[in-house]
Coordinates of C-alpha atoms in Angstrom, one line a residue:
X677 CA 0.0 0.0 0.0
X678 CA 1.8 3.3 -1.2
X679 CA 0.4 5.5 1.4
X680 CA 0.2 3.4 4.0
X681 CA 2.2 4.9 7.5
X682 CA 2.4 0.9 8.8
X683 CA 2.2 -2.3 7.0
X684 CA 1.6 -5.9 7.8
X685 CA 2.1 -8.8 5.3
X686 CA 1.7 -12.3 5.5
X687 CA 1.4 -12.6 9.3
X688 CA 1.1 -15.7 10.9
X689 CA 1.7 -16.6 14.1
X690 CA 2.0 -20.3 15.6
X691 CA 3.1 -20.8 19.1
X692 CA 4.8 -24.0 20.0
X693 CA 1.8 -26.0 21.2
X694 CA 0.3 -25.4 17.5
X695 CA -2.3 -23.3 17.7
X696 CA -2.2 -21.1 14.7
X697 CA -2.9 -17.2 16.4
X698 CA -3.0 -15.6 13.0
X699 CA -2.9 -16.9 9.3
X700 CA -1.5 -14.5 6.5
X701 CA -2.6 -11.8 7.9
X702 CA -2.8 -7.8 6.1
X703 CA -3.2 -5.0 8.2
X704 CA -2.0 -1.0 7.5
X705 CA -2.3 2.3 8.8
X706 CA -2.7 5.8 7.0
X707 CA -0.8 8.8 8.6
X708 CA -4.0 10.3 10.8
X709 CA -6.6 8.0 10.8
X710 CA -8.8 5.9 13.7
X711 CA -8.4 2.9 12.4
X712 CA -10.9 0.0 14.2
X713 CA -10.2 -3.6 15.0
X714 CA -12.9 -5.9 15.4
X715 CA -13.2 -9.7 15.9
X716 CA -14.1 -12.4 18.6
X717 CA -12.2 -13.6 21.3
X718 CA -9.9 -16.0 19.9
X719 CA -9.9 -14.3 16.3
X720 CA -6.4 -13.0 16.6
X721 CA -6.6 -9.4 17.0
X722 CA -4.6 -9.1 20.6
X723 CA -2.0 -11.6 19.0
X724 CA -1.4 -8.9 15.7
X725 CA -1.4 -5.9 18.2
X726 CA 1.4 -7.9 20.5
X727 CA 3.3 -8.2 17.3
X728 CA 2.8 -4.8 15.8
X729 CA 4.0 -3.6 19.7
X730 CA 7.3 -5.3 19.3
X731 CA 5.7 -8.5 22.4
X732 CA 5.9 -11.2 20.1
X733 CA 7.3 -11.8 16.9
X734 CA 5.5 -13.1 13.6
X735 CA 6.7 -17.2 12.9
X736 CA 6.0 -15.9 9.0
X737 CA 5.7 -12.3 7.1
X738 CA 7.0 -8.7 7.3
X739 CA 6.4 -5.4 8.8
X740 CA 7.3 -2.0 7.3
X741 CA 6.9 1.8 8.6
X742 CA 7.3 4.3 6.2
X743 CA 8.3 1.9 3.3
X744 CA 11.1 0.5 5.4
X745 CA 10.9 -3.3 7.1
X746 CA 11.8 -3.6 9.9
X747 CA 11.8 -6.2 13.1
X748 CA 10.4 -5.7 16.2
X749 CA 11.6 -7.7 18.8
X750 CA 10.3 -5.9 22.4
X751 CA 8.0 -3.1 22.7
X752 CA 11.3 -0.6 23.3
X753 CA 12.2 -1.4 19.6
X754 CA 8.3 -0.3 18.7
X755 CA 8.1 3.1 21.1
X756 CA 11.9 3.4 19.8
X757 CA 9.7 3.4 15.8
X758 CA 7.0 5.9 17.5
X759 CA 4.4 3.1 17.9
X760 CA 2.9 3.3 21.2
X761 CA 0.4 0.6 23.4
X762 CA -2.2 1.6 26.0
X763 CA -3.3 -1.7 28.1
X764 CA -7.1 -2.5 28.9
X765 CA -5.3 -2.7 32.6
X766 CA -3.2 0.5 33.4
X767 CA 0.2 0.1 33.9
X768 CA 0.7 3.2 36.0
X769 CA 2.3 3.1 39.8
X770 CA -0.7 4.2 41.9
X771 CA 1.3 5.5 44.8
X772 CA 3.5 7.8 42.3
X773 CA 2.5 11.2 41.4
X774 CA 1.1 11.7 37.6
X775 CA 4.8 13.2 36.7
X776 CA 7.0 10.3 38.2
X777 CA 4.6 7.9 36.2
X778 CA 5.2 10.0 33.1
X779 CA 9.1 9.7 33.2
X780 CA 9.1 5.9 34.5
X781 CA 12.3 4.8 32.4
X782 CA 14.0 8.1 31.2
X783 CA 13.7 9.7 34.6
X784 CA 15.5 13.4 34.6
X785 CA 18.4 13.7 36.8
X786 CA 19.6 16.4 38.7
X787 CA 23.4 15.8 40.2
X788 CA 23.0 12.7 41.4
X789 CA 19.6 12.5 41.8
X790 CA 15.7 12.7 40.6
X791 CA 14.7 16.0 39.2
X792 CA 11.3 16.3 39.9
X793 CA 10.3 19.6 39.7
X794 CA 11.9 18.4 35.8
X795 CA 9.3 15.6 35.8
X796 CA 6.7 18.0 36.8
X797 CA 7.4 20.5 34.0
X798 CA 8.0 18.1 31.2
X799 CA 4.2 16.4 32.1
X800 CA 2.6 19.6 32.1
X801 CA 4.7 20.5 29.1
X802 CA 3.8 17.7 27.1
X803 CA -0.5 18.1 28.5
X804 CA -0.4 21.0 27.0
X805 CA 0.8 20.6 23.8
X806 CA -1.5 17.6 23.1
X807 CA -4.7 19.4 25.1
X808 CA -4.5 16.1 27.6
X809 CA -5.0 18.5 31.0
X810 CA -3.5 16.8 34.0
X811 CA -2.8 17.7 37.3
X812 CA 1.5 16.4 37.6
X813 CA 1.4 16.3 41.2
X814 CA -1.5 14.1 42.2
X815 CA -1.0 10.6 43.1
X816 CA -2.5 8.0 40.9
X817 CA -3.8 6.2 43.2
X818 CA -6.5 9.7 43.8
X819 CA -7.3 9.7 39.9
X820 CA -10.4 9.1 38.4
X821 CA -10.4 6.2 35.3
X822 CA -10.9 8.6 33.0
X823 CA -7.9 10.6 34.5
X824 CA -5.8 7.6 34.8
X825 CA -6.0 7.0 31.3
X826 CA -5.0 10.3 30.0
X827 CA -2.1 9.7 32.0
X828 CA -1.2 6.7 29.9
X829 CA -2.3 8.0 27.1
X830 CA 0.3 11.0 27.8
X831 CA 3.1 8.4 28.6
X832 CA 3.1 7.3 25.4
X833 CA 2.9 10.2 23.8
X834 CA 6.3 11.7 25.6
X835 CA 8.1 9.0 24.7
X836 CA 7.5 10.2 20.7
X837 CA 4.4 7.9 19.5
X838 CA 2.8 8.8 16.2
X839 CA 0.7 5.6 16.3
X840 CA -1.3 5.3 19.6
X841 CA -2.9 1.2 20.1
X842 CA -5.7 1.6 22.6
X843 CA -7.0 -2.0 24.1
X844 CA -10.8 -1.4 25.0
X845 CA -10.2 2.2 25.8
X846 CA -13.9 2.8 26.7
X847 CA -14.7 -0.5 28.6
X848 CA -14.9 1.4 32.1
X849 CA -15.3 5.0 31.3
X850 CA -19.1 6.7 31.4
X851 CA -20.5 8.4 28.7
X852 CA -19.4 11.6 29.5
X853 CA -15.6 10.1 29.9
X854 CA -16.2 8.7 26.9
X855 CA -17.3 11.9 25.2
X856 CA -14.4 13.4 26.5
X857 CA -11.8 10.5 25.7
X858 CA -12.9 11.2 21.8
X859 CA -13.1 14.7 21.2
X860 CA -9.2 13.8 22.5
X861 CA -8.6 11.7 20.3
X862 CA -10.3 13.6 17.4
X863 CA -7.5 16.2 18.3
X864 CA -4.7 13.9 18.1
X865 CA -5.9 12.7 15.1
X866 CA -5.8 16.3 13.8
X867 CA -2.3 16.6 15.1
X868 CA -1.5 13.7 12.3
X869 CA -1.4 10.9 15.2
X870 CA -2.7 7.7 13.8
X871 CA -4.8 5.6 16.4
X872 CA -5.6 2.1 16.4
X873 CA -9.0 1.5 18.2
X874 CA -9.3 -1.9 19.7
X875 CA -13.5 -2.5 20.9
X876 CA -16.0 -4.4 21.3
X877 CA -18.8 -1.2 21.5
X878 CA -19.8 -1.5 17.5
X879 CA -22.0 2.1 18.6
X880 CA -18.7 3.6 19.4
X881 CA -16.3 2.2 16.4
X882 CA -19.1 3.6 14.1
X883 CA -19.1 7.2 16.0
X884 CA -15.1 7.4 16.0
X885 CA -13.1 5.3 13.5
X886 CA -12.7 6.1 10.0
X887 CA -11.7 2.2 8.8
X888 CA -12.3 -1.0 10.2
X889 CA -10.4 -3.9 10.0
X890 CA -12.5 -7.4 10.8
X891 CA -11.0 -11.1 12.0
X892 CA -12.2 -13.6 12.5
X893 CA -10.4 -17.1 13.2
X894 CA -7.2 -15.7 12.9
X895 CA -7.4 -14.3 9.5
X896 CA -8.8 -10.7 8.0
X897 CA -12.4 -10.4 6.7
X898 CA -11.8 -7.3 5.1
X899 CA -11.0 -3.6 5.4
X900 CA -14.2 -1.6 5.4
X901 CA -15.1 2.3 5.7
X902 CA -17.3 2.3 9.0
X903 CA -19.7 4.7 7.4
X904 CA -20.8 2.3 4.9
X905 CA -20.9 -1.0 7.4
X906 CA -23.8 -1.3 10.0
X907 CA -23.2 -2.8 13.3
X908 CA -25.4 -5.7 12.6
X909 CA -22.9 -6.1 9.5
X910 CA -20.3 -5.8 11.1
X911 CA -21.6 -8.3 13.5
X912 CA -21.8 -11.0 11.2
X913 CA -18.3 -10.9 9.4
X914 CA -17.3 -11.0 13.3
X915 CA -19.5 -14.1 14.1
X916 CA -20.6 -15.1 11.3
X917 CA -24.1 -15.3 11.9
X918 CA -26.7 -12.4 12.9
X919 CA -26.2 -11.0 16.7
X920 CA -28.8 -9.8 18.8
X921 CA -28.1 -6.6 20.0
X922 CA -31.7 -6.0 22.3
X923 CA -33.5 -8.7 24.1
X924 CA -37.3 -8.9 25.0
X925 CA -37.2 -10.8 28.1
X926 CA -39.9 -12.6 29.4
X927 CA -42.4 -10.9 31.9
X928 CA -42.4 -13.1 34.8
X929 CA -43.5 -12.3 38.5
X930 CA -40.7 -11.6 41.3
X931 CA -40.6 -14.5 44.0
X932 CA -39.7 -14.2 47.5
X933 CA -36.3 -11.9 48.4
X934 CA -33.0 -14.3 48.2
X935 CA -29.9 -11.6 49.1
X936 CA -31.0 -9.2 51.7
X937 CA -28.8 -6.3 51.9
X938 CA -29.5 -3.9 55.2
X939 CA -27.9 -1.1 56.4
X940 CA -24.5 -2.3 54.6
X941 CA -21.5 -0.1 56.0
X942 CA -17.7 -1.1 55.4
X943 CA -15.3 0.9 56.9
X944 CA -10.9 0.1 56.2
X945 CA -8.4 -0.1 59.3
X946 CA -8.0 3.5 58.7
X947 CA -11.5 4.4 59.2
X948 CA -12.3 5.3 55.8
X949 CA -16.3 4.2 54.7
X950 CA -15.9 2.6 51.8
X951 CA -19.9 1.6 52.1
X952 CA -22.1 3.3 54.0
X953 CA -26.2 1.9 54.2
X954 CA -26.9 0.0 51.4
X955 CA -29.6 -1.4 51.8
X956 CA -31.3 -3.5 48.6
X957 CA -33.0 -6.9 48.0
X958 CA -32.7 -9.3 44.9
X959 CA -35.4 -11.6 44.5
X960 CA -36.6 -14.8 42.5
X961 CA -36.9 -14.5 39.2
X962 CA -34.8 -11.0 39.0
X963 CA -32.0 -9.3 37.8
X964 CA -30.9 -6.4 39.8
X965 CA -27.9 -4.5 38.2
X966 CA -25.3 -2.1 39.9
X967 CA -24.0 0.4 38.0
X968 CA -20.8 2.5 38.8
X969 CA -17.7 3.9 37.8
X970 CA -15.1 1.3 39.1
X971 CA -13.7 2.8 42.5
X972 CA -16.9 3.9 44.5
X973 CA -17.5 0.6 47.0
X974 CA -18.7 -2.1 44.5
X975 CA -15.3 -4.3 45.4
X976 CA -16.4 -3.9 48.6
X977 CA -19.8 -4.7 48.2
X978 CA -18.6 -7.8 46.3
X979 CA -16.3 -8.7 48.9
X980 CA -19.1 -8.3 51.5
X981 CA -21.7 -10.7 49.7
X982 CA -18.8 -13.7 48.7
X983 CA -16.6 -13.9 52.0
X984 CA -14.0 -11.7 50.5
X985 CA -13.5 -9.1 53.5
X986 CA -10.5 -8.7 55.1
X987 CA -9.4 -6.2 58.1
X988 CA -12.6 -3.8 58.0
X989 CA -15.2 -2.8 60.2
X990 CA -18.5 -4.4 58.8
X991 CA -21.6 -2.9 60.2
X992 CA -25.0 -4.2 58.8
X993 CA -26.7 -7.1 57.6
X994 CA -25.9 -9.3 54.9
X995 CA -28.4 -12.1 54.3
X996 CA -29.2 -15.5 52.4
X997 CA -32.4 -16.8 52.3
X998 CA -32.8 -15.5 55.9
X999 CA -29.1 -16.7 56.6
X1000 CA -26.5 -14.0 58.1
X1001 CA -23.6 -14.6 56.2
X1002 CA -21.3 -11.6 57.2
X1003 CA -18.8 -14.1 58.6
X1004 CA -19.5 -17.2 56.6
X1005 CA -16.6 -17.9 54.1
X1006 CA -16.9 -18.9 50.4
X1007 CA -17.4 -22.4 50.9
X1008 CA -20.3 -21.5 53.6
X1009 CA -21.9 -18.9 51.3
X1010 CA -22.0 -21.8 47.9
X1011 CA -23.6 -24.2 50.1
X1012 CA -26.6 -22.1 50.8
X1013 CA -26.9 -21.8 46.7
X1014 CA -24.8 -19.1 46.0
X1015 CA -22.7 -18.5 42.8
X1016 CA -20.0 -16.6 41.6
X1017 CA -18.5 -14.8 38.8
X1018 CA -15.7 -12.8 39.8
X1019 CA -14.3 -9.6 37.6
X1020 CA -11.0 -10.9 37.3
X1021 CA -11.1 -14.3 35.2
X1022 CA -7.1 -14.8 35.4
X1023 CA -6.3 -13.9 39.1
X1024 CA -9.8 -15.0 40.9
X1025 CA -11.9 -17.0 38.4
X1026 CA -9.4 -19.7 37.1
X1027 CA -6.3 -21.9 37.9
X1028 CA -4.5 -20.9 34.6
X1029 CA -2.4 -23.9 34.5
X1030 CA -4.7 -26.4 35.0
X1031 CA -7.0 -28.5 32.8
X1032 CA -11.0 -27.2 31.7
X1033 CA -11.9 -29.9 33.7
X1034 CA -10.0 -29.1 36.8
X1035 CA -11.5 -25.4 36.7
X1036 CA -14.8 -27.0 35.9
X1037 CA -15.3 -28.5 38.9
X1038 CA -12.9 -26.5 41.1
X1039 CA -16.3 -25.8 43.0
X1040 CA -17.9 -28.7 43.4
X1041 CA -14.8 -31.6 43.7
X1042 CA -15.9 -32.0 47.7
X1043 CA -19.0 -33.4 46.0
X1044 CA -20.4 -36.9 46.5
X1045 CA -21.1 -36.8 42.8
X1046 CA -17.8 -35.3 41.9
X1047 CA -15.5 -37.9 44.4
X1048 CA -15.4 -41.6 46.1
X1049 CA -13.8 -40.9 49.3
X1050 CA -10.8 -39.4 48.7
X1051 CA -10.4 -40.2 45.3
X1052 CA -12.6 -38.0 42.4
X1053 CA -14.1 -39.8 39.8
X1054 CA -12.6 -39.5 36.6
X1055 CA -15.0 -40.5 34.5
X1056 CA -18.1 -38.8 36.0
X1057 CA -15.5 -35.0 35.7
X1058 CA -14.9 -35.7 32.1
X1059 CA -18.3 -36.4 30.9
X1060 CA -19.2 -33.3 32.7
X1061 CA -16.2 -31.2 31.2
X1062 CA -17.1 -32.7 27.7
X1063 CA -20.9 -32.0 28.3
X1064 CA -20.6 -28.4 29.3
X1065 CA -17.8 -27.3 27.3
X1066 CA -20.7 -28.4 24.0
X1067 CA -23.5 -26.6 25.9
X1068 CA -21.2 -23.4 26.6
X1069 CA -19.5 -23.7 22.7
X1070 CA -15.8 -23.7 24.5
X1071 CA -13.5 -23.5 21.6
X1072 CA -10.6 -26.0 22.8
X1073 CA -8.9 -29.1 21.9
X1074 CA -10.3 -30.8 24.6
X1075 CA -11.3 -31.1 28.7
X1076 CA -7.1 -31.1 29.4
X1077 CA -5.6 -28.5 27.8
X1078 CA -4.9 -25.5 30.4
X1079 CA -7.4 -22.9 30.7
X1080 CA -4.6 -20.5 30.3
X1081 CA -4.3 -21.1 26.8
X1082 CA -7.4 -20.2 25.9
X1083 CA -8.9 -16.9 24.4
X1084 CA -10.6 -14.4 26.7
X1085 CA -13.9 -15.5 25.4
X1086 CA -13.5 -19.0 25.8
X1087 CA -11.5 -18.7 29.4
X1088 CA -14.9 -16.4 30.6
X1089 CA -17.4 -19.1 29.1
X1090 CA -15.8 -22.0 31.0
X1091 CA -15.7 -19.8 34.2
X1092 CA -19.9 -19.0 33.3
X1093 CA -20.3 -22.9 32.7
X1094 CA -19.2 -23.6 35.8
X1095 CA -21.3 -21.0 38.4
X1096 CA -24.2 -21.8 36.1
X1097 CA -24.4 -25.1 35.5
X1098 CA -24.6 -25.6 39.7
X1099 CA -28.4 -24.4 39.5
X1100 CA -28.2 -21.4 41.3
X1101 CA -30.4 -20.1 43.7
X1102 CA -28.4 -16.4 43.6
X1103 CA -25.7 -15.7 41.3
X1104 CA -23.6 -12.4 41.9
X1105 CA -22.3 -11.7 37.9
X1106 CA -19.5 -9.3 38.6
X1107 CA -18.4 -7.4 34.9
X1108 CA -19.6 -11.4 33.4
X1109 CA -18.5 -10.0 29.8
X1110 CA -15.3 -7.8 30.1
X1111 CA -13.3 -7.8 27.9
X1112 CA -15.2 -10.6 25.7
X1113 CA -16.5 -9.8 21.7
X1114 CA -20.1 -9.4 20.7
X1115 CA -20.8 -13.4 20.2
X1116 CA -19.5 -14.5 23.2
X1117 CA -21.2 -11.7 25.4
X1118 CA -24.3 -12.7 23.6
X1119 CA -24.2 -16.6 25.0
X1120 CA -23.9 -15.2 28.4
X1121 CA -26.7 -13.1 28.7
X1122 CA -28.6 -15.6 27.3
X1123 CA -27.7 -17.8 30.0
X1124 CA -28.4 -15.0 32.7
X1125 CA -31.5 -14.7 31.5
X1126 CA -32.6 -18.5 31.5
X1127 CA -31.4 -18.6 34.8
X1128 CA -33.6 -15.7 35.2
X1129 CA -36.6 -17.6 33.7
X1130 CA -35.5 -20.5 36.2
X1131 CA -36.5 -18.5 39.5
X1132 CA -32.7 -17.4 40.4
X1133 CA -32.3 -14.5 42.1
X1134 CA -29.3 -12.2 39.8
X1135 CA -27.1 -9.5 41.1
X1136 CA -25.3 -7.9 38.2
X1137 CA -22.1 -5.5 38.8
X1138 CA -21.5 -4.1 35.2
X1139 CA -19.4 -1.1 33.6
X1140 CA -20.9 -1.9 30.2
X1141 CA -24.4 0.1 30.4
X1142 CA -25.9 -0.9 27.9
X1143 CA -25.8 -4.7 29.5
X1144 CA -27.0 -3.5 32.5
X1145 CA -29.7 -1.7 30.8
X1146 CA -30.7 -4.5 28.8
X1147 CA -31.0 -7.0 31.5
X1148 CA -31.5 -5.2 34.5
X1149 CA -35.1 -5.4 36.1
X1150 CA -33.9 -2.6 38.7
X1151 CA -31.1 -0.6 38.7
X1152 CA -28.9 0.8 41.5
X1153 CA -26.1 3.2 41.2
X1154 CA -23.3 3.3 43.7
X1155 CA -21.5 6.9 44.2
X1156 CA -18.3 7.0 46.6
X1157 CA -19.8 3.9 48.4
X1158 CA -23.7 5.0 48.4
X1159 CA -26.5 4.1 46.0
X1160 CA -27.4 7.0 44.7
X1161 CA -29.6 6.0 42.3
X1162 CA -32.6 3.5 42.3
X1163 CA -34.7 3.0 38.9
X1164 CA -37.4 -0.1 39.1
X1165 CA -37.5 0.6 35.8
X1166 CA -34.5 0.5 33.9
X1167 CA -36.0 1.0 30.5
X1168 CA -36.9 4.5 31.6
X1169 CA -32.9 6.1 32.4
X1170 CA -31.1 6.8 29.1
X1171 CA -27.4 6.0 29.0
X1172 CA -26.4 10.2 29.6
X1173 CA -28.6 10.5 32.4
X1174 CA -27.3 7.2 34.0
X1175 CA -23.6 8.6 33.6
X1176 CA -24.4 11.7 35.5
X1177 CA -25.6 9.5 38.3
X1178 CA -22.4 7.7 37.9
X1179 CA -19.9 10.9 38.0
X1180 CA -21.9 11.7 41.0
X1181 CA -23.6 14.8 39.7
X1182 CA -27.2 13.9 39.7
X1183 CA -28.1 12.1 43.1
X1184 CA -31.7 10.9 44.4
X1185 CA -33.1 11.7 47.6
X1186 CA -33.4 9.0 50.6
X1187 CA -36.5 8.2 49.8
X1188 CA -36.4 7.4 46.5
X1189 CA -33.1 5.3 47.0
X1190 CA -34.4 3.2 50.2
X1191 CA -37.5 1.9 47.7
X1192 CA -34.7 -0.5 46.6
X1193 CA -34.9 -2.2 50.4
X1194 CA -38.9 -2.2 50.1
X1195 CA -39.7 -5.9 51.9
X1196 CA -43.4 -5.3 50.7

C-alpha cells in the first residue's frame, strides 16, 4: 500500500503448542486515521497488536513503517519506531505522582539524583501541547479512570508515538468520559497521530473510527469504511451469523427476596467508609444491576456478599435466604446456593495452569457426585467437562488443555459454565463480559436470562451500560460507596442520564433510594 504509514504482510503466528494465532494476515495504517479492529475472542486481534508492539514476533511475514521493514523484537524497539500501546489494565504506579509515572524509564536527573520539579514541568509541558489537562502532582492512586487514562495516554505520547494502540479504551469510562476521551482523540488525530482502536462497542467504532479492519479465526475479513458498514454487518463478518443486540425478556413475577442487603457499612483499618447503608433486595426471578464507575465501594460490596472481606469494620446485615452470612466464608456462602463470577477471570476466576476440567469442577470436587472418598471420579469429571464445554460452545482441543491457553472468550465461558451449571439459587455476575466480543457476550446473557426464567435470584455489577440496561429489572447506582440512584424501571434512564448519576452529579433523595430495600 503506497500510502500506508504501517504495514503488515503475510502474518502468521504459531506458538509451539500449534495453535495457529493468525494466518497470513494484512493490516495497514494511514498517517491520521482511527483505524478500528474488530473480531471475537480467539480471532487474533490481541496476537497482531502484541506483534505490531514489538511483544511477540511473527513465525512468518513482514512489517514495514514508512516503506522501510523492519523487526520488532520488544515493545522498546516499537516506542523506539514511534508506535505506542495503552493496556485495557493500566500500567501506571498508583502510589507515584502523575509526573514520576510520566518519566518511568527516562527519569531526569539532577546531580545525582531525581529531578522532579523536571518531571513535573516536562508532564505539564507535554499536557499541554497535546490538550490532555492533567494535574503532575497528584498521586495515581487519587485519579479518576478517566484521568488515569489520560495519564497513559500522555506516557506514550512523551516518549514520541505517532501511532497510539488503545486496548478497550472505553470498557470502564461513562458516557461523559467517553465523550471526553474522543473529542481527544479527534484532536490527536488532527495533530497527524494515527490511532488504532481496539472495541467491542460497534456504537462507538461507528461514532469514532474512520476504517475497520474485521478477523475472524485468525485471519482478516476485510478492510471496510465504518460509514458504509452497519453494526449488525459488522456483526456478522465478526460471528458469522446475525447477533442480537436487544432482548425482550420474558415478563415473569418476582418471587420471595433471596440476598438481603441492610444497612451495609464497610469501613478500612483506617476508618475510611468505603460503604455506608446500602440497603437492597434481589429476589426470585430477578436481575438487579449495579452500576458504577469502578472505584466507588462495588469491590467492597462484592467482597461483603462472597466472604472476600478482610481487616474492616463491617456494620449491617448481609443475608441469604434468611441466613447472616457476614462471617461465613466462600465455601459457607455456595452451600446455601450461591454462585459466583468474579471480575478478574485470570487472578480469581481460574487456575491458569490447570486443565477445563480441573477449573470446571474446582467448586464442586468435595461433591459426592464429583469424588469416592478421597479419590474424584474420573470419569463422572470428564463427561461433565465434555458436556458443558458443548452446551457453553468452549472453543478448545479438549477437557485437558490449560485454561490459560485459551482466548478471553473461551476462558470467561468456561468460568460462566461452571457458576451456572450448579443451578443457582443467587448468582452475583461481577463485569460477566469484560473484555469478551459481541458473540461471546451474547451466549452469556442468554444464560443470565434463562437462569432468570428458572427463579434465580441475579445481582449484576457491570461497567458496560448498555448490559445493564438491557437485563436489568432494577437498577442501582453506587456513588463513593452509596446508591445514589434506584430505577425499578431500567427502561426509563437513558445511557447520559445514568452517567451523571455515575460521575456523582445527579443524586436521588433517601426516599427514593431506600425503595430499593422495600420488603413489601
Amino acid at each position: 500500500m503506497a500510502n500506508a504509514l504501517l504495514e503488515m504482510r503475510g502474518i502468521t503466528k504459531v506458538y509451539p503448542n500449534g495453535v495457529v494465532a493468525n494466518k497470513d494476515v494484512g493490516f495497514s495504517l494511514r498517517k491520521g486515521e482511527i483505524h478500528a479492529i474488530a473480531g471475537e475472542n480467539g480471532a487474533g486481534k490481541s496476537t497482531l497488536m502484541k506483534i505490531m508492539f514489538g511483544m511477540e514476533e511473527p513465525s512468518e511475514g513482514e512489517i514495514y513503517i514508512r516503506g522501510e521493514q523492519v523487526r520488532l523484537q520488544s515493545p522498546q524497539d516499537a516506542i523506539d519506531r514511534g508506535i505506542g500501546m495503552v493496556h485495557q489494565h493500566f500500567m501506571l504506579v498508583p502510589s507515584f505522582t502523575v509526573a514520576e509515572n510520566m518519566v518511568l524509564g527516562m527519569e531526569p536527573r539532577k546531580a545525582v539524583g531525581f529531578d522532579y520539579a523536571e518531571a513535573v514541568r516536562l508532564t505539564e509541558e507535554t499536557a499541554r501541547r497535546y490538550n490532555l489537562s492533567v494535574n503532575a502532582k497528584a498521586r495515581v492512586e487519587d485519579l479518576t479512570v478517566g484521568m488515569k487514562q489520560k495519564v497513559e495516554i500522555l506516557k506514550a505520547l512523551v516518549r514520541g508515538a505517532e501511532i497510539l494502540i488503545l486496548d478497550e479504551p472505553t470498557a470502564v469510562l461513562t458516557p461523559q468520559e467517553t465523550e471526553e476521551l474522543f473529542h481527544e482523540l479527534q484532536q490527536l488525530k488532527e495533530q497527524g497521530h494515527t490511532i488504532v482502536f481496539i472495541s467491542h462497542k460497534l456504537k462507538e467504532v461507528k461514532a469514532i473510527c474512520d476504517r475497520i479492519t474485521i478477523m475472524r479465526g485468525g485471519r482478516s475479513e476485510g478492510v471496510f469504511q465504518t460509514r458504509e458498514v452497519s453494526e449488525q454487518e459488522i456483526s456478522r463478518l465478526m460471528v458469522g451469523r446475525d447477533v442480537v443486540l436487544k432482548y425482550d425478556k420474558d415478563n415473569i413475577p418476582h418471587g420471595k427476596p433471596v440476598l438481603t442487603v441492610d444497612r451495609l457499612g464497610v469501613t478500612d483499618s483506617q476508618g475510611k467508609a468505603l460503604l455506608s447503608e446500602i440497603s437492597f433486595l434481589v429476589r426470585e426471578g430477578q436481575i438487579v444491576g449495579i452500576a458504577g464507575v469502578e472505584g466507588n465501594g462495588q469491590t467492597q460490596l462484592i467482597e461483603a456478599l462472597t466472604g472476600g472481606l478482610r481487616g474492616a469494620a463491617v456494620s449491617g446485615s448481609v443475608s441469604v435466604k434468611g441466613t447472616d452470612i457476614r462471617n461465613s466464608d466462600i465455601q459457607d456462602i455456595r452451600s446455601l446456593g450461591v454462585s459466583y463470577i468474579p471480575e478478574d477471570r485470570m487472578r480469581q476466576g481460574s487456575a491458569g495452569e490447570a486443565g477445563i476440567a480441573d477449573n470446571l469442577i474446582s467448586t464442586r470436587y468435595r461433591s459426592k457426585d464429583m469424588n469416592k472418598g478421597p479419590f474424584l471420579r474420573g470419569s463422572r469429571i470428564a463427561a461433565l467437562a465434555a458436556s458443558l464445554i458443548e452446551e457453553f460452545k468452549v472453543r478448545c482441543s479438549g477437557p485437558q488443555q490449560p485454561i490459560g491457553m485459551l482466548s478471553g472468550g473461551n476462558m470467561q465461558k468456561v468460568v460462566v459454565a461452571r457458576e451456572c451449571s450448579t443451578h443457582p439459587q443467587l448468582l452475583i455476575a461481577e463485569q460477566p463480559t469484560r473484555g469478551v466480543d459481541i458473540g461471546a457476550a451474547q451466549f452469556i446473557h442468554q444464560k443470565l436470562l434463562e437462569l432468570r426464567s428458572e427463579n434465580c435470584a441475579t445481582l449484576l455489577v457491570s461497567a458496560d451500560l448498555n448490559e445493564i440496561l438491557e437485563l436489568s429489572d432494577s437498577l442501582l447506582v453506587m456513588y463513593e460507596g452509596q446508591i445514589v440512584a434506584y430505577f425499578e424501571h431500567p427502561s426509563a434512564v437513558g445511557e447520559e442520564e445514568l452517567g451523571l448519576y455515575m460521575l456523582g452529579i445527579n443524586r436521588q433523595d433517601k426516599e427514593q433510594t431506600g425503595r430499593a430495600a422495600d420488603h413489601v
